Coordinates of C-alpha atoms in Angstrom, one line a residue:
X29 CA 226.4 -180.7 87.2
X30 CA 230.3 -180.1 86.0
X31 CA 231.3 -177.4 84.2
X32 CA 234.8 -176.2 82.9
X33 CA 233.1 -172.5 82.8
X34 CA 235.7 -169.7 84.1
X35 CA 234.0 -167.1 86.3
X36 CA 235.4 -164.0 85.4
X37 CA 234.1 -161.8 87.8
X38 CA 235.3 -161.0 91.4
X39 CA 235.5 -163.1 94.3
X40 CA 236.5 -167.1 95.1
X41 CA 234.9 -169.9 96.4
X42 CA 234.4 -170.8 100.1
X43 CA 237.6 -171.3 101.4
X44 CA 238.2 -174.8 103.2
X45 CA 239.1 -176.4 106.0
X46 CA 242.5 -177.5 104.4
X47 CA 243.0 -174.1 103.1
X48 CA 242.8 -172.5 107.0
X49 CA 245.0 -174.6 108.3
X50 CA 247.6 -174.7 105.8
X51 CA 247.9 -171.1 107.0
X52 CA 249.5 -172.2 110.4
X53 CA 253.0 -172.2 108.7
X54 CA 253.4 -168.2 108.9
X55 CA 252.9 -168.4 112.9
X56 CA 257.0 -169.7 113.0
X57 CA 257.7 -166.5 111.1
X58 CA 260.7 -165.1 113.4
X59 CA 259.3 -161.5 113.1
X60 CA 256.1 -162.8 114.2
X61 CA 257.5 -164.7 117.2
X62 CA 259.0 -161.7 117.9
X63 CA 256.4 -159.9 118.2
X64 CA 254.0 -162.1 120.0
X65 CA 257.0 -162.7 122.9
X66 CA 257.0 -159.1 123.1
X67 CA 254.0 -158.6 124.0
X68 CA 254.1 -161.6 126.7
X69 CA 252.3 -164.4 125.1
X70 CA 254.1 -167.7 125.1
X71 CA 254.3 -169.3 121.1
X72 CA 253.5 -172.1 122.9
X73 CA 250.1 -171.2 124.1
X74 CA 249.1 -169.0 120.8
X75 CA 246.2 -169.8 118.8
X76 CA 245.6 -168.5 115.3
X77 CA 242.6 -167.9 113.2
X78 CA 242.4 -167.0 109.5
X79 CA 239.6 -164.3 109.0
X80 CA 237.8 -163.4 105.6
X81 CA 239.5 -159.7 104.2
X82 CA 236.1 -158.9 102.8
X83 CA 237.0 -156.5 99.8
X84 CA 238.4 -152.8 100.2
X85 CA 239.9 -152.2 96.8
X86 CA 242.1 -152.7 94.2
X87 CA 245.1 -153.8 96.1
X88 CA 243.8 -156.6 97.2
X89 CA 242.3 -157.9 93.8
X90 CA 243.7 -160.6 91.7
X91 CA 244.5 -163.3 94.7
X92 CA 243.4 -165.2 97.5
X93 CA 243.9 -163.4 100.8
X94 CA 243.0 -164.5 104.7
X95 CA 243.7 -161.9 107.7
X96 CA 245.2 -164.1 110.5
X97 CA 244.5 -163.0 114.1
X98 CA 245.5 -164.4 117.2
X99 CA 245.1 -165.1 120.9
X100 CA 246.5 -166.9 124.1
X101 CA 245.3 -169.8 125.7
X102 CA 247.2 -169.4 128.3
X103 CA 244.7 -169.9 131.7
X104 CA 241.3 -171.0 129.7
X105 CA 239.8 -172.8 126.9
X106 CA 238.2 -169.6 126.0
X107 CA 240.7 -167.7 123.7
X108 CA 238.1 -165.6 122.5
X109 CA 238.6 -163.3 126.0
X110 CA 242.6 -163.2 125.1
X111 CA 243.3 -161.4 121.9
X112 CA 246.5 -160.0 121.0
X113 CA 245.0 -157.0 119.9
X114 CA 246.4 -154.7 116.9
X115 CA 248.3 -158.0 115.3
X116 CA 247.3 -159.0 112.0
X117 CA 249.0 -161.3 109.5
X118 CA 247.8 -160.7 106.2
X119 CA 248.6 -164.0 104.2
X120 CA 248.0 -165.2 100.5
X121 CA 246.6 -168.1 100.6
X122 CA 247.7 -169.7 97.1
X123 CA 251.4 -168.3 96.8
X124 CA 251.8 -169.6 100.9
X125 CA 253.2 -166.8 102.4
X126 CA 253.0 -163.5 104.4
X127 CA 252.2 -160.6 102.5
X128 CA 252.0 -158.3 105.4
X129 CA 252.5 -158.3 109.6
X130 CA 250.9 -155.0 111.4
X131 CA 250.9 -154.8 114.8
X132 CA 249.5 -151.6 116.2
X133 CA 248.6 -153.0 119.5
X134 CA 251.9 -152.6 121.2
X135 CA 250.3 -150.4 124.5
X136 CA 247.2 -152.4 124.7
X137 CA 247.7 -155.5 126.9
X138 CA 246.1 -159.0 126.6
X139 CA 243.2 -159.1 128.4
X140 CA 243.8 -161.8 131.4
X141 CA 240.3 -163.6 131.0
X142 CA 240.2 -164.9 135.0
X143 CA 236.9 -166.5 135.1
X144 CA 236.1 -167.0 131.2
X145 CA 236.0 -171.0 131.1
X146 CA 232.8 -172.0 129.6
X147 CA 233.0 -175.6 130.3
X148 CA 230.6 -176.6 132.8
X149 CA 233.0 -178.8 135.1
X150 CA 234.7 -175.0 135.5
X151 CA 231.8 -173.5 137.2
X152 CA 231.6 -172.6 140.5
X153 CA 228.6 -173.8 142.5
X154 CA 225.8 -171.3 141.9
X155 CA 223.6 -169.7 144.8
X156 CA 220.8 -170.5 143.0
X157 CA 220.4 -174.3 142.9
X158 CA 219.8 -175.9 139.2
X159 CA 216.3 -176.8 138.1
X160 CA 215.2 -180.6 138.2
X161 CA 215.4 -182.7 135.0
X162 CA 213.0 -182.3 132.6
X163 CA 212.2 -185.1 130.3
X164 CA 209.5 -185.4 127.9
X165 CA 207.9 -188.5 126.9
X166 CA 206.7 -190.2 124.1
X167 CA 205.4 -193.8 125.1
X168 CA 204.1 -195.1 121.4
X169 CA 207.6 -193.6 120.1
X170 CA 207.4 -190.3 117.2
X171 CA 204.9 -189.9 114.7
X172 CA 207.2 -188.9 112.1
X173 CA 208.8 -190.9 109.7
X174 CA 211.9 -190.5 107.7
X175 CA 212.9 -192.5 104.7
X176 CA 216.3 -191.2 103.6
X177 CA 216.4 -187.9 103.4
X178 CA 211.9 -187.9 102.8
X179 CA 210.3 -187.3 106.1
X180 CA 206.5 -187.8 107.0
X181 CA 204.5 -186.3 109.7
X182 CA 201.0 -185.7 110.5
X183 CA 199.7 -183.5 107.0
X184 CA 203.6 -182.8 105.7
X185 CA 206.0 -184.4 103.4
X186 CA 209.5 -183.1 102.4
X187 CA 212.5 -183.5 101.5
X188 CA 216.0 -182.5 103.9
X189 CA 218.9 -182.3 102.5
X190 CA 222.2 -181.3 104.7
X191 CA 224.3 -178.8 102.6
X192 CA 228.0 -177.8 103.2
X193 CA 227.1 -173.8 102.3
X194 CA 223.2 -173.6 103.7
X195 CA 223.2 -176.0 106.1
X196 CA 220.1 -177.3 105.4
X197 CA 217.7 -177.7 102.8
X198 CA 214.3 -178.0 102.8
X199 CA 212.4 -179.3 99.5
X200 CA 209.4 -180.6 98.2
X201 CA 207.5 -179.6 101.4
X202 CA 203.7 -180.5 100.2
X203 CA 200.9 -180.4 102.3
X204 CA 197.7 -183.0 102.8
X205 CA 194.3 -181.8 102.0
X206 CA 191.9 -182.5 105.1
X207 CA 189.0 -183.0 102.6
X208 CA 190.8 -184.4 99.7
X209 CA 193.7 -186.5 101.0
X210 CA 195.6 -184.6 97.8
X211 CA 199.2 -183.3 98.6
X212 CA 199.4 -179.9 97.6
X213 CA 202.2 -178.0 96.9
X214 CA 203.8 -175.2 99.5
X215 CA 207.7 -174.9 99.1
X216 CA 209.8 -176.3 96.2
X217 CA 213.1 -175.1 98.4
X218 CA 213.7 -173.2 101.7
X219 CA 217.8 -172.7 102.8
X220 CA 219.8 -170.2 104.6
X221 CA 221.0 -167.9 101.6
X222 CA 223.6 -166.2 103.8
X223 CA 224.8 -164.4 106.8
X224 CA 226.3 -160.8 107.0
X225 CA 228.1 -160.0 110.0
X226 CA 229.5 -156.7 110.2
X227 CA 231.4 -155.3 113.0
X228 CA 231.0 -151.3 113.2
X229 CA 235.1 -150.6 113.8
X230 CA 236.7 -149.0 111.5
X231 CA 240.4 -149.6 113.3
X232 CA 243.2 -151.1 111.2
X233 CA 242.3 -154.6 112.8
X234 CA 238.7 -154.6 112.7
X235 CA 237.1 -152.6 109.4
X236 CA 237.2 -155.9 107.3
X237 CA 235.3 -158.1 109.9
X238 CA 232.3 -157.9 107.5
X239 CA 232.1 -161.9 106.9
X240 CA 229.9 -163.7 104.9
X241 CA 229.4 -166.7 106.7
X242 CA 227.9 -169.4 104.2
X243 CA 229.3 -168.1 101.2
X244 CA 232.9 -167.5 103.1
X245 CA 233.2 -170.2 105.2
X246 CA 230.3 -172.5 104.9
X247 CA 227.5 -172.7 107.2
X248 CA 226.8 -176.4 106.9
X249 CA 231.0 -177.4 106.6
X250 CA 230.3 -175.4 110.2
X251 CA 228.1 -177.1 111.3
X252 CA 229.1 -179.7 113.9
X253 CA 227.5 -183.1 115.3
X254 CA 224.7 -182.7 117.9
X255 CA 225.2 -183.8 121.1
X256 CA 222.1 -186.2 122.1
X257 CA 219.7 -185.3 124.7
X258 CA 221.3 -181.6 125.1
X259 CA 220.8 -180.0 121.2
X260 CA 218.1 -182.4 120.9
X261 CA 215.7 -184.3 122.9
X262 CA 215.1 -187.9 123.3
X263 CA 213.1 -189.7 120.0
X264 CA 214.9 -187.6 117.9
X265 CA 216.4 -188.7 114.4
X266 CA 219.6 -187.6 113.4
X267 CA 221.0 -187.7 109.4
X268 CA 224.5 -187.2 109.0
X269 CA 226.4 -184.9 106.6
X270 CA 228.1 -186.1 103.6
X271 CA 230.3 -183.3 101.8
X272 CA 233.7 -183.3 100.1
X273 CA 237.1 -182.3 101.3
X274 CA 239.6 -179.9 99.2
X275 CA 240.7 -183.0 97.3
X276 CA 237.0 -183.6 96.5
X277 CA 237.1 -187.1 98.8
X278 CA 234.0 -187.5 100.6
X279 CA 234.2 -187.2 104.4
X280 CA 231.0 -187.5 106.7
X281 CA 229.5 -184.9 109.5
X282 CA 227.7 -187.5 111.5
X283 CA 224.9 -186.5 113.4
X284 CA 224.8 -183.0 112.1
X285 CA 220.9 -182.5 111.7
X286 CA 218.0 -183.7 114.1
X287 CA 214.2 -184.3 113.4
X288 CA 212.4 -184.3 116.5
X289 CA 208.7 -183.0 117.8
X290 CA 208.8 -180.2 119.6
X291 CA 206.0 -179.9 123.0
X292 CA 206.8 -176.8 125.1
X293 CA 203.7 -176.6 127.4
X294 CA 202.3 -174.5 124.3
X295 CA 198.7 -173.9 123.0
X296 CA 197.5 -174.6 119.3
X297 CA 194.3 -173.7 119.4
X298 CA 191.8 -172.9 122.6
X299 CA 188.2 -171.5 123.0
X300 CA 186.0 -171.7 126.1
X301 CA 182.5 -170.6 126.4
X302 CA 181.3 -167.5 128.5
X303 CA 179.6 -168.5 131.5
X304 CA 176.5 -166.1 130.1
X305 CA 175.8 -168.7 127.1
X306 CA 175.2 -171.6 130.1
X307 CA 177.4 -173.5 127.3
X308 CA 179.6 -175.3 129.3
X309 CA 182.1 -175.7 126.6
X310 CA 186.0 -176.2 126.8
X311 CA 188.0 -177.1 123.9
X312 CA 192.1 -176.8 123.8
X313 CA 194.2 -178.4 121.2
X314 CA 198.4 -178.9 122.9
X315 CA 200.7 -177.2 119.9
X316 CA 203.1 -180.1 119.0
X317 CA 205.1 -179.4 115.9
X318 CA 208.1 -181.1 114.2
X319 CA 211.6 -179.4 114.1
X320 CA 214.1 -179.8 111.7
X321 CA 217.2 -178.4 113.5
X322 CA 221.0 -177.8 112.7
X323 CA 224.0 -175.8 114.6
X324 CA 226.6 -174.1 113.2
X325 CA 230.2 -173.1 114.5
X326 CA 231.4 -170.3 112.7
X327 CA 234.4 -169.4 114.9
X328 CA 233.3 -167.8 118.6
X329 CA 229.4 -167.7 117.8
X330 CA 226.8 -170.8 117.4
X331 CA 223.9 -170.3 115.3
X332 CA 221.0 -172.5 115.8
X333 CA 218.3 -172.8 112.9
X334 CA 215.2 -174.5 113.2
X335 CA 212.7 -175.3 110.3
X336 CA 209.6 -176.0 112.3
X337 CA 206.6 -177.5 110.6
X338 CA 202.9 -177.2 112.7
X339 CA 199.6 -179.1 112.1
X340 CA 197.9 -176.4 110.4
X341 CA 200.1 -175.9 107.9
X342 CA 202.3 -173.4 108.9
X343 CA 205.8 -173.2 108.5
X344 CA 208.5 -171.3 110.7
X345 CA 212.0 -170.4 110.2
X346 CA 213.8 -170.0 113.7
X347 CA 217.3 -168.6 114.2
X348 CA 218.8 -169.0 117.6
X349 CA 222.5 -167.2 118.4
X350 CA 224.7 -168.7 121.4
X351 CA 228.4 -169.0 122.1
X352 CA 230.8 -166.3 122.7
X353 CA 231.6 -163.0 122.2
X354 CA 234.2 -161.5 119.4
X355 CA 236.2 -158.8 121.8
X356 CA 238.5 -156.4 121.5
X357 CA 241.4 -155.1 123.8
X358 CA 242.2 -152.1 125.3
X359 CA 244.4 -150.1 127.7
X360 CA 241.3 -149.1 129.5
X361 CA 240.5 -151.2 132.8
X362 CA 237.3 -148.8 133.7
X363 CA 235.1 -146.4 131.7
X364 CA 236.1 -143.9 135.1
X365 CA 239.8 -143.6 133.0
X366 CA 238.1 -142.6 129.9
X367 CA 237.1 -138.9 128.5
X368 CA 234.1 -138.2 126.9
X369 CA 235.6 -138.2 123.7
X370 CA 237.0 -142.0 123.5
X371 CA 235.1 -143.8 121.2
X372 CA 235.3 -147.5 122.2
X373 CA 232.8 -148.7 119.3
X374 CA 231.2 -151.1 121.7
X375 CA 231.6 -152.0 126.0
X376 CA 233.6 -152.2 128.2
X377 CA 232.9 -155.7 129.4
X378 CA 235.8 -156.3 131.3
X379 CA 239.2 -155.5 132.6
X380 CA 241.7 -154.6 129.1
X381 CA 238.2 -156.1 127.1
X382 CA 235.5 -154.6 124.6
X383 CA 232.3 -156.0 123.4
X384 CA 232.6 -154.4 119.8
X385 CA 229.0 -153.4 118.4
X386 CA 228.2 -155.7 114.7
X387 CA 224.6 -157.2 113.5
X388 CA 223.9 -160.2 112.3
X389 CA 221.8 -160.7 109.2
X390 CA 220.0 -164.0 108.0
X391 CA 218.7 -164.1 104.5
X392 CA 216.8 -166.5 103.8
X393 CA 215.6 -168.2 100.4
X394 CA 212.0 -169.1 99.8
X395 CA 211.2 -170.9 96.8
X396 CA 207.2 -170.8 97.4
X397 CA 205.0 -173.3 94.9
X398 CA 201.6 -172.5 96.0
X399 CA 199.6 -175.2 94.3
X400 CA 202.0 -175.1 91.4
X401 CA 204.9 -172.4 89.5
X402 CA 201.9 -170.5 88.9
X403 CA 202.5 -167.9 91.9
X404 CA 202.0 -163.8 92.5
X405 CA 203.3 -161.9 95.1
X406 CA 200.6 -159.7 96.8
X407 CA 201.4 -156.7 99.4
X408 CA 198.5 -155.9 101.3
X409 CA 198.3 -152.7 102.7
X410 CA 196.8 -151.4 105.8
X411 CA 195.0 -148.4 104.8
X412 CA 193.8 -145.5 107.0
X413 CA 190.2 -144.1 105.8
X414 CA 188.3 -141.4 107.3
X415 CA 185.0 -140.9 108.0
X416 CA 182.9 -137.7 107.8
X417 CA 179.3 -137.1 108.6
X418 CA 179.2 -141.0 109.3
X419 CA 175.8 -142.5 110.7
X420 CA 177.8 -143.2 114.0
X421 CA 180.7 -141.3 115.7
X422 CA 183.3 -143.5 114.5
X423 CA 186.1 -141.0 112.8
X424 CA 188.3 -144.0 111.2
X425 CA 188.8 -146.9 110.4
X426 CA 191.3 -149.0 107.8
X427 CA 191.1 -151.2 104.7
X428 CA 193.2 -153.8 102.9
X429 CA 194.5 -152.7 99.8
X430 CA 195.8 -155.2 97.5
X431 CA 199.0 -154.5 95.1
X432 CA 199.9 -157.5 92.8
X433 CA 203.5 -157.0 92.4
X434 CA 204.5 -156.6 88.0
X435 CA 207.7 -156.0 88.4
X436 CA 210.6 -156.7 90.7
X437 CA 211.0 -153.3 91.9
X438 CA 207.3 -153.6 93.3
X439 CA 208.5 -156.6 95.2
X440 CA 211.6 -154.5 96.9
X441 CA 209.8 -154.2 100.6
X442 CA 211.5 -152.0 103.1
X443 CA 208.7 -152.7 106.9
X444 CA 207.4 -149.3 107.5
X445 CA 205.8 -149.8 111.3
X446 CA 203.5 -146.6 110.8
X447 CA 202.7 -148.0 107.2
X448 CA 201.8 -151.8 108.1
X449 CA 201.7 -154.4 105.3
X450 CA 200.7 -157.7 105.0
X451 CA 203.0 -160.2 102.0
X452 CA 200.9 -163.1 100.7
X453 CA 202.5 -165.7 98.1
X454 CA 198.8 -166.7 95.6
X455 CA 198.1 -169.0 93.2
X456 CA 195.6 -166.4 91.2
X457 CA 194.8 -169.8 89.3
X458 CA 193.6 -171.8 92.1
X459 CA 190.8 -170.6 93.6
X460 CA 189.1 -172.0 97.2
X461 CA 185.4 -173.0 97.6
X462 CA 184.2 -169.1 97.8
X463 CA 186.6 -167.9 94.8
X464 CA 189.6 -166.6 96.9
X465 CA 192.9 -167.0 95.1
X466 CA 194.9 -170.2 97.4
X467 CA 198.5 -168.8 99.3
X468 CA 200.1 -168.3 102.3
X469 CA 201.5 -165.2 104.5
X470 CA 205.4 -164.2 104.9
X471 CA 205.2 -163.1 107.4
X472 CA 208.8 -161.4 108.8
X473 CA 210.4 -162.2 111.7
X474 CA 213.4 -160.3 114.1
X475 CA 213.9 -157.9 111.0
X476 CA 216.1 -154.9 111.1
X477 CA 217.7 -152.4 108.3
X478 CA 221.8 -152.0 107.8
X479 CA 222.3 -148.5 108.6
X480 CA 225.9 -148.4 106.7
X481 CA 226.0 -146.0 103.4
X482 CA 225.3 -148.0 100.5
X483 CA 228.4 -147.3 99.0
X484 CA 230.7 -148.2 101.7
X485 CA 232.6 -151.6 100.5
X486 CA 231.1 -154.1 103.1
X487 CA 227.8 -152.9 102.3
X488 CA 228.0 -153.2 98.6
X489 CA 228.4 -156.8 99.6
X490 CA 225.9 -157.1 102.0
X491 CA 223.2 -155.1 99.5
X492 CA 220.8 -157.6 99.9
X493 CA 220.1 -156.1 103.4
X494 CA 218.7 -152.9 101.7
X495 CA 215.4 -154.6 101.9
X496 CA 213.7 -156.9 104.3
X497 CA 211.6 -159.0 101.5
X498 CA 212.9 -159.4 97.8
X499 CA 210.9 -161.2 95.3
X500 CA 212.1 -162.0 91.9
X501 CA 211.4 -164.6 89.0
X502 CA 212.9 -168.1 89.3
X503 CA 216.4 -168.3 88.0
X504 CA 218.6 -171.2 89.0
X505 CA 221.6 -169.0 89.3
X506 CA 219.9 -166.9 91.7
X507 CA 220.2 -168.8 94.8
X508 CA 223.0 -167.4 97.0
X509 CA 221.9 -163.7 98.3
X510 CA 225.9 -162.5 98.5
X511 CA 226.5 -164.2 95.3
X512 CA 228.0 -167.1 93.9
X513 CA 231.5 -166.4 95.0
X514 CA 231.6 -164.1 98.1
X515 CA 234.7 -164.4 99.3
X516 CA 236.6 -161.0 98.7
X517 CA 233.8 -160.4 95.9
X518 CA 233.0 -156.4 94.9
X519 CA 229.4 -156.9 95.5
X520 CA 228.5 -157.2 91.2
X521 CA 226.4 -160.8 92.1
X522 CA 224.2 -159.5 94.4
X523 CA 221.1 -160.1 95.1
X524 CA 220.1 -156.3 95.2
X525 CA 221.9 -156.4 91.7
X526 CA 219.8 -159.1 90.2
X527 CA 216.8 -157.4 91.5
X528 CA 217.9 -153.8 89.9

């Protein structure tokens, strides 16, 4: 769709690749050389990145704005474990130039990073020898299909779609009927909504590490080409990328998500018959499902997401996190040289290096069509009930209690362990065989709760972390959890806003 609409509210688009490294210019700044030969880093070996400012008030309103920090390769590919701590370059990005240089770092040296090459031809020889090969075969070939972007497997069909700010997109998953052969309806659209990664330093160079990174940076422009046979295995299908550059020419991301079926060893389904029945009875069904996988760059850390579809109809989200740390220098070699009352906001991993202490938050977007548009979102409680004067000595027991959510504010779940509930998306106008409303289980996964004051800037931003499970009516423009325009946005397109 084009639009000439003007958004008038806070925050820009995702900034791009050609916008980053435009910024490279400022790094022959004389003051900056300067101050990086002062601190005994060769220009020659410095490498810049341009980091997200987040928002923190009205000084930095009314233009674009990237935070530039900076390290040494000098000794390893791994520039992450050599930051010139204390120096940032603030830079606006539209006007071209340097708005600001701090550098508060000036007794903290740059960690030296012996021993921090990840590449495997770097490695020493390990004492413990590597595991054989392990190869898994598949003689007739996969029993998925994919026509364009429409893949077929087993009882599923959907639609994949690789997108520059979710990475992927999943669509018009329908399911087959075993008795009817009809495809019903499950999921109109499943994405990664966005990623809030704040670092808990409030220090002049680290209190706006708060990025957003799919509405900042873009998880899918991120996310790089798979490397056969190691991200995924053999028989695998990969679908390339097609986005558009700043200029809006098209450019392609080959390779940059795989369909392949997943065996691990695992069990589907299983039951043997006690040898008291003389029923000599042994039925096990392998678990194979089908994985729809992408991974993302964003900077020092890898995320791996994985759709993965299962024969009886269940669908799983997956979220794996690799790569490297984001660390912080210091003047501290040991913790034996600190007091009690240093507060390093993270460890002390190494010599001059700390592991600085930040979450990582995954929202994801679930557009559920149970059977149709027709849905209801149903929290079933697990309810204790006593028993007194019972006719056996049983004191308690619980109950399922079912709340049809009316409004959205019913539909704001914080997980309570000591008050366990169950979420189920219904059709209450498609019954099954016995009169039960149709619909599946959400069913959360790694969850966790921001513990930052809900006023504090990043926060505001990343509201849509006050709850582990929002549920609200359709609206097209109610897609991207941080909002349409995240980058140095107040936090006013929220999802916890829309919600409220």
């Amino acid at each position: 769709t084009v639009t000439n609409e003007v958004n008038h509210g806070s925050g820009y688009p995702t900034v791009t690749i050609e916008d980053l490294k435009a910024l490279s210019v400022h790094l022959k700044d004389d003051f900056f050389v300067q101050i990086v030969t002062k601190r005994g880093v060769n220009v020659s070996d410095l490498i810049c990145l341009p980091l997200s400012p987040g928002w923190f008030g009205l000084a930095e309103e009314g233009r674009r704005l990237a935070k530039i920090q900076c390290y040494s390769m000098a000794g390893t590919v791994n520039f992450y474990m050599r930051t010139i701590e204390g120096l940032i370059v603030l830079v606006d990005i539209d006007a071209n130039k340097v708005v600001k240089i701090t550098d508060n770092g000036n007794d903290i040296p740059v960690p030296r990073g012996v021993g921090t090459d990840y590449r495997l031809s770097s490695q020493k020889l390990p004492l413990i020898p590597p595991l054989n090969p392990i190869s898994i075969e598949q003689p007739k070939g996969p029993s998925f299909k994919v026509d364009g972007h429409q893949v077929k497997w087993g009882i599923w069909e959907f639609h994949v779609k690789p997108d520059p700010r979710a990475g992927v997109i999943i669509s018009e998953a329908k399911v087959k009927d075993p008795d009817t052969g009809e495809l019903r309806r499950v999921l109109y659209k499943g994405f990664t909504s966005e990623l809030f990664v704040p670092y808990m330093d409030p220090s002049d160079g680290w209190y706006f590490k708060t990025y957003m990174d799919a509405g900042e940076y873009g998880f899918g422009v991120n996310a790089m080409s798979l490397d056969p046979l190691n991200d995924c295995p053999r028989n695998a299908y990969y679908m390339d990328g097609i986005f558009a550059n700043a200029d809006g020419a098209p450019y392609v991301r080959s390779n940059m998500v795989c369909i392949f079926e997943r065996y691990a060893g695992d069990i589907g389904w299983r039951h043997t018959e006690c040898p008291i029945t003389d029923m000599e009875i042994r039925e096990v069904r392998p678990k194979v499902t089908l994985v729809v996988r992408m991974a993302a760059s964003l900077g020092n850390y890898d995320y791996i997401v994985d759709w993965e579809f299962q024969t009886d109809g269940l669908i799983r989200a997956k979220v794996g996190l690799t790569g490297i740390l984001m660390v912080k220098g210091t003047k501290y070699e040991n913790i034996n040289q600190m007091n009690s009352n240093v507060e390093l906001h993270g460890t002390l991993l190494a010599k001059n290096t700390i592991g600085v202490i930040h979450d990582h938050y995954l929202t994801f977007y679930l557009d559920m069509d149970i059977d149709g548009t027709d849905n209801s979102f149903v929290q079933v409680k697990m309810a204790r009930q006593t028993v007194k004067n019972g006719p056996t000595l049983r004191k308690s027991f619980w109950t399922a209690e079912r709340h049809i959510a009316k409004t959205e504010k019913d539909a704001q779940i914080k997980l309570k362990l000591y008050h366990p509930s169950e979420f189920h998306m219904i059709n209450p106008s498609r019954k099954t065989k016995i009169g039960n409303p149709v619909g599946y289980k959400v069913v959360p996964g790694g969850t966790a709760a921001s513990l930052l004051d809900h006023n504090d800037p990043p926060q505001l931003r990343g509201a849509f972390t006050n709850n582990q499970i929002w549920v609200t009516p359709y609206n097209r423009s109610e897609m991207w959890a941080s909002g349409l325009y995240p980058y140095q946005s107040k936090g006013e397109d929220t999802l916890a806003v829309w919600s409220n």
